[in-house]
Tab-separated table of C-alpha atoms and ligand atoms in Angstrom:
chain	number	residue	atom	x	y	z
A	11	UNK	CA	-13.050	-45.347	-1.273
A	12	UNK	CA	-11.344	-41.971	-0.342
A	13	UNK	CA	-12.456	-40.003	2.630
A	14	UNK	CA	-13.082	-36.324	1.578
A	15	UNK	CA	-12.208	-33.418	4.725
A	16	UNK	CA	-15.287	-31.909	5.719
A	17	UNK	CA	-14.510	-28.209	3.668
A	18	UNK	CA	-13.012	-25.226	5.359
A	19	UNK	CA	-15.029	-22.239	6.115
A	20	UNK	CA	-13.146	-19.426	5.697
A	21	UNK	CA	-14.230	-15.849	7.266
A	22	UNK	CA	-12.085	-12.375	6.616
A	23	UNK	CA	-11.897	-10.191	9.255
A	24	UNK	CA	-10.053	-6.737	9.744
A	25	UNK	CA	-8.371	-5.454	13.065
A	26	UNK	CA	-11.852	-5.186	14.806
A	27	UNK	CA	-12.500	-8.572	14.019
A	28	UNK	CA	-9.140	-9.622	15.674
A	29	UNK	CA	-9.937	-8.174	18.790
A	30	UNK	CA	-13.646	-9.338	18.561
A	31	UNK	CA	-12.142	-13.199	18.501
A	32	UNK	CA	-9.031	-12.626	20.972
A	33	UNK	CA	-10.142	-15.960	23.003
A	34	UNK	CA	-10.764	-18.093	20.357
A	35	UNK	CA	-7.600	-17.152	18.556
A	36	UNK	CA	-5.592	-17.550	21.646
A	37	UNK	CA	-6.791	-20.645	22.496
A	38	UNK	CA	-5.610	-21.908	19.131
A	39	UNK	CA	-2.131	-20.879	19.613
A	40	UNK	CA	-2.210	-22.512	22.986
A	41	UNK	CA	-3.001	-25.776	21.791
A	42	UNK	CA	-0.685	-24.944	18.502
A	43	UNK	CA	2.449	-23.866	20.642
A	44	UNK	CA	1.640	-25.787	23.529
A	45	UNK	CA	5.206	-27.057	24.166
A	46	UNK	CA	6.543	-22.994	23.925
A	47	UNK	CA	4.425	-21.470	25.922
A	48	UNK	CA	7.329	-21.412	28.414
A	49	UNK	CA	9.463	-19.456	26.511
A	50	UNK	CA	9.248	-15.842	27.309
A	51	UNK	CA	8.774	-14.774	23.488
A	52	UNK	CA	6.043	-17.628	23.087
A	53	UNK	CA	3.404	-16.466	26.091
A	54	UNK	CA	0.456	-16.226	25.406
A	55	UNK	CA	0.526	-12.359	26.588
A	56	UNK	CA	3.789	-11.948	24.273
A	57	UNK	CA	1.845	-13.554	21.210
A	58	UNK	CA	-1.357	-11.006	21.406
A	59	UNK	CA	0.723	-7.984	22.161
A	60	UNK	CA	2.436	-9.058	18.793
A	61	UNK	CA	-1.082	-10.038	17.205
A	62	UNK	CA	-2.397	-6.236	18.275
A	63	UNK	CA	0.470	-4.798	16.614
A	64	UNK	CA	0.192	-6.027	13.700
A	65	UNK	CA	-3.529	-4.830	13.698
A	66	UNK	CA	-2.353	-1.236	13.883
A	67	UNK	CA	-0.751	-1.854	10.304
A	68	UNK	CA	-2.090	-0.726	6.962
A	69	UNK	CA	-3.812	-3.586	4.984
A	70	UNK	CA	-3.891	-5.892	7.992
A	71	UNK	CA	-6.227	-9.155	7.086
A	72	UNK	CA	-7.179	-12.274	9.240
A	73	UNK	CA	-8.464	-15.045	8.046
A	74	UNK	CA	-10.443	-17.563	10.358
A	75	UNK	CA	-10.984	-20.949	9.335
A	76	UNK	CA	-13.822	-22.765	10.785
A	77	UNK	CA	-15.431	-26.559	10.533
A	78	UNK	CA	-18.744	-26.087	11.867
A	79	UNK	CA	-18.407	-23.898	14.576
A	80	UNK	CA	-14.953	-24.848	15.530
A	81	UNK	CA	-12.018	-22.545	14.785
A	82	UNK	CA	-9.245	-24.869	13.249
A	83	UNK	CA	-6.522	-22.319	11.984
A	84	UNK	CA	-5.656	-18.788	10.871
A	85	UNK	CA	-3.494	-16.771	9.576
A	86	UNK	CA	-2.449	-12.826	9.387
A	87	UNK	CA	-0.674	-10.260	7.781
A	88	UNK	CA	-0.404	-6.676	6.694
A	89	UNK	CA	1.503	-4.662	4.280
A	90	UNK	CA	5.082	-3.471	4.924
A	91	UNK	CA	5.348	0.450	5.727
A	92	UNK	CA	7.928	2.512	3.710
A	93	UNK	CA	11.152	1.815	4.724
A	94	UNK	CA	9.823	-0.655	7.317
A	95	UNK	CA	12.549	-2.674	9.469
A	96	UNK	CA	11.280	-6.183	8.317
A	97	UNK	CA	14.635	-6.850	6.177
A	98	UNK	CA	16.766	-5.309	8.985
A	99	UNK	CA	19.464	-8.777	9.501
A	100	UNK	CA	19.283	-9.657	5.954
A	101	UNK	CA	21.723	-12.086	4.267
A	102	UNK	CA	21.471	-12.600	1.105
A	103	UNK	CA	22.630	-11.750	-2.363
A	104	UNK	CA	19.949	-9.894	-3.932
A	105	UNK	CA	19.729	-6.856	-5.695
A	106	UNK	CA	19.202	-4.128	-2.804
A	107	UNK	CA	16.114	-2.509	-4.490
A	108	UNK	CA	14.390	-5.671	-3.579
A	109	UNK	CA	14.684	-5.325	-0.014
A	110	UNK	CA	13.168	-1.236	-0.785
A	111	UNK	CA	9.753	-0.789	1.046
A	112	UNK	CA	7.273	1.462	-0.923
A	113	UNK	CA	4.501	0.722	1.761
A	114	UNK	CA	2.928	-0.743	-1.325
A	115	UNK	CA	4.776	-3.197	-2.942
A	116	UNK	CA	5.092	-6.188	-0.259
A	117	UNK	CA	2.328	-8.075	2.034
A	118	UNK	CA	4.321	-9.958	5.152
A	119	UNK	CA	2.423	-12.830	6.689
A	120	UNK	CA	3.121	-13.157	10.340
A	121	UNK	CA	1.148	-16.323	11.319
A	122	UNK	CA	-0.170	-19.379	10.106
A	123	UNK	CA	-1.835	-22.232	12.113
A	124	UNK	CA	-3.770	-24.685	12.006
A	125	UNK	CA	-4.859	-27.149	15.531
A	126	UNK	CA	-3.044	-30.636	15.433
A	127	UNK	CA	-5.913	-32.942	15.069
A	128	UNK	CA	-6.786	-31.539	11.904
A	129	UNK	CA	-3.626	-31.188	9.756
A	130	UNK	CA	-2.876	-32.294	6.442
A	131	UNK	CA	-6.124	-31.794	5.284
A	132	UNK	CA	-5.437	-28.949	3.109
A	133	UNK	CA	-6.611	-26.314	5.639
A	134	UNK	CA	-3.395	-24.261	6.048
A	135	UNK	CA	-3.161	-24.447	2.163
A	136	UNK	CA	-6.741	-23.162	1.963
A	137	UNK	CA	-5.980	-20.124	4.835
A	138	UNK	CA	-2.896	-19.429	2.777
A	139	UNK	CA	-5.222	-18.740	-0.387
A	140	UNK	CA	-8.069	-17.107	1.173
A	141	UNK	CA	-5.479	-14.594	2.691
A	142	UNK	CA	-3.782	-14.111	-0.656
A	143	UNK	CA	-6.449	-13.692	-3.143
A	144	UNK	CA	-7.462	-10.361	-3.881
A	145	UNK	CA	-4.364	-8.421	-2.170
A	146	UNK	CA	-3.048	-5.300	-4.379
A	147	UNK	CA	0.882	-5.438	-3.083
A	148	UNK	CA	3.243	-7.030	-5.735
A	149	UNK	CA	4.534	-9.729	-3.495
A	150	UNK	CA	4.514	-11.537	-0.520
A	151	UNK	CA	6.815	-12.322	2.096
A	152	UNK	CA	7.311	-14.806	5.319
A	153	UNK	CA	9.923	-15.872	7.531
A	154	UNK	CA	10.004	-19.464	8.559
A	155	UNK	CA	12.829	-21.685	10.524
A	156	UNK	CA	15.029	-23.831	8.122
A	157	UNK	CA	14.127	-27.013	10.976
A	158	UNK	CA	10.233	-26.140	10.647
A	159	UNK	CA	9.403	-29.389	8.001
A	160	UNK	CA	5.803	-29.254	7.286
A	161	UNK	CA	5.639	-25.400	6.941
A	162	UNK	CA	8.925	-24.792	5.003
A	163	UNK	CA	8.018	-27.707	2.847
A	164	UNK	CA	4.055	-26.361	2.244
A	165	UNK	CA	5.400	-22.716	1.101
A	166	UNK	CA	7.836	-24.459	-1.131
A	167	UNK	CA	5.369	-26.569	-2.785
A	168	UNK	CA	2.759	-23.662	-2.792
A	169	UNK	CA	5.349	-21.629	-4.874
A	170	UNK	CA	7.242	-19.485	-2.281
A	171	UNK	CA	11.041	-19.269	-3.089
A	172	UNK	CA	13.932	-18.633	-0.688
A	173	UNK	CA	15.316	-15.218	-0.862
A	174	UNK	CA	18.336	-15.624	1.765
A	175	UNK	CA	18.447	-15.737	5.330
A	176	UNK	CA	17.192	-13.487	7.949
A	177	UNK	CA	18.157	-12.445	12.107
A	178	UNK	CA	15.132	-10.211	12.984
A	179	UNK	CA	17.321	-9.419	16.328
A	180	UNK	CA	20.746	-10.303	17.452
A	181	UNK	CA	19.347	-12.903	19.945
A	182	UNK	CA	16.430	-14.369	17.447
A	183	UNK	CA	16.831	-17.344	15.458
A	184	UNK	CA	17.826	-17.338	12.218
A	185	UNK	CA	14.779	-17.545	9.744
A	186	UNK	CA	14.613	-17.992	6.134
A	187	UNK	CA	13.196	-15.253	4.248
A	188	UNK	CA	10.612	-16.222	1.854
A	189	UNK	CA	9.314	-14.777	-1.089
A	190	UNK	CA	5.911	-15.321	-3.475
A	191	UNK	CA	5.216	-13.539	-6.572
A	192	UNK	CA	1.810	-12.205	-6.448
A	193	UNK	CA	1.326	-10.610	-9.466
A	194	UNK	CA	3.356	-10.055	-12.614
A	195	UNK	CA	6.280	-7.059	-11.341
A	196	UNK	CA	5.602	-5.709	-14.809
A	197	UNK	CA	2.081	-5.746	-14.761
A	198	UNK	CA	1.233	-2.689	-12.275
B	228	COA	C1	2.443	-25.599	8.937
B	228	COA	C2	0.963	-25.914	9.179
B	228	COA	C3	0.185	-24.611	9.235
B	228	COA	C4	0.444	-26.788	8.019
B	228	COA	O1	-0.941	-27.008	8.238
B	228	COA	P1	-1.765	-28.134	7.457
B	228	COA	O2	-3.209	-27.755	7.494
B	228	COA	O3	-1.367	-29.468	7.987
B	228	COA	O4	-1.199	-27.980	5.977
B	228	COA	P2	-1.857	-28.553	4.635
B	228	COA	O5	-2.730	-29.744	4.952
B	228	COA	O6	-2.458	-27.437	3.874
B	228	COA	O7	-0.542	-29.133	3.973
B	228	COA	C5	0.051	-28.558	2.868
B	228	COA	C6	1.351	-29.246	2.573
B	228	COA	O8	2.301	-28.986	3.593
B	228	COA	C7	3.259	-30.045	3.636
B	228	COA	N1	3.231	-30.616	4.964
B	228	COA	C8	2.321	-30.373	5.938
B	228	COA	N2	2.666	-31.064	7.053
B	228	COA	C9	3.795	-31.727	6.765
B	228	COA	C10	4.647	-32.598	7.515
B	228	COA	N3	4.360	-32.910	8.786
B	228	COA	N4	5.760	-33.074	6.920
B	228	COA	C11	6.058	-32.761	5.644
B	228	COA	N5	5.274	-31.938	4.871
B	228	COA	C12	4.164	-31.442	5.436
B	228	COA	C13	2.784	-31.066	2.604
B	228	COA	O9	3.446	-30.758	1.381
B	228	COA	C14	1.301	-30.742	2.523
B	228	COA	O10	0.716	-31.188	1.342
B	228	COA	P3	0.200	-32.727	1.242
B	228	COA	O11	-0.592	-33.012	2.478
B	228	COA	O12	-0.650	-32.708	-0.012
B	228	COA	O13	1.422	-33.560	1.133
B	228	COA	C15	0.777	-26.705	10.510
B	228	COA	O14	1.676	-27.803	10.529
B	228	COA	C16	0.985	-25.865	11.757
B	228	COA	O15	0.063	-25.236	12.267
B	228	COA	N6	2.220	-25.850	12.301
B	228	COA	C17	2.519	-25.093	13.523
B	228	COA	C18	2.554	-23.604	13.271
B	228	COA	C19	3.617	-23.225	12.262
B	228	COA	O16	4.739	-23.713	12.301
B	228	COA	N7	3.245	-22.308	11.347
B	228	COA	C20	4.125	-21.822	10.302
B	228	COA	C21	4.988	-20.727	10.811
B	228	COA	S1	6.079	-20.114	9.524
């Protein structure tokens, strides 16, 4: 006998909608980050002045994912600007035009997360695709840390391919830069 997850309710919400569930998505990330929350770049303050930011951006989109009336997970993103810093600290050998910025071409996802009692259930994976489907850029991009298993491993297997490495700032980590192919680059 297999035991089926209950199914993921997923809900889209814009930059009004972020504001409208500030709590709820806070208290996510503090049970998600719960052993950061120390860390001056991980407060809780530091995280929704980030979150609000990125609600300012063209094409911003939230996706909440619910069980019931329990928020389990989301994720976020918005399009890159023209010319916008996100590949400042590149390294990598790629053809410069691909790090070029059109304020079109590129969707950057800044968070994905789902609560510890109820991963590996396919929940991030269905965020992931609820925040994907429909978008109009090109491509999408992330930036996850090389140690970070289950997330580095999900993008892989979901189709995301590593385009080099990436030092937002000279005192951040060291992320990889990922890459997905949303549509076909000939195809626009
Ligand atoms: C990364 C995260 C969102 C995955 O959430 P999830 O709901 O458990 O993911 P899914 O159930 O959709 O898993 C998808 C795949 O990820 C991989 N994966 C997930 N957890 C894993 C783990 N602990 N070890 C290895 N692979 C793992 C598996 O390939 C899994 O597929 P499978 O279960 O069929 O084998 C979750 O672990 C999380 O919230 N982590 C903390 C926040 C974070 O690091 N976010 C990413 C920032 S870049």
């Amino acid at each position: 006998m297999t035991n089926t997850p209950p199914q993921l309710i997923t809900r889209p919400h814009d930059a009004a909608g972020l504001h409208h569930h500030r709590d709820a998505l806070l208290a996510v990330y503090r049970k998600v980050y719960a052993d950061k929350l120390d860390n001056p770049f991980f407060t809780v303050d530091r995280f929704w002045e980030r979150l609000e930011r990125y609600g300012t951006n063209d094409g911003f989109s939230l996706i909440t994912g619910h069980l019931e009336d329990e928020l389990v997970g989301y994720t976020l993103g918005y399009t890159l600007a023209r010319g916008a810093r996100w590949w400042q600290g590149f390294r990598g050998d790629v053809n410069p035009g691909v790090l070029e910025e059109d304020g079109t071409r590129t969707f950057a996802i800044n968070e994905l997360m789902v609560l510890p009692a109820h991963r590996r259930q396919g929940y991030a994976h269905a965020l992931h695709d609820a925040l994907l489907a429909d978008r109009p850029e090109q491509r999408a991009t992330l930036l996850v840390r090389p140690d970070n298993i289950p997330a580095r491993t999900a993008y892989l297997k979901w189709g995301w391919y590593i385009l080099g490495k990436l030092q937002p700032f000279n005192d951040a980590p060291v992320y990889e830069a990922l890459m997905l192919q949303l549509k076909d680059a000939t195809a626009d």
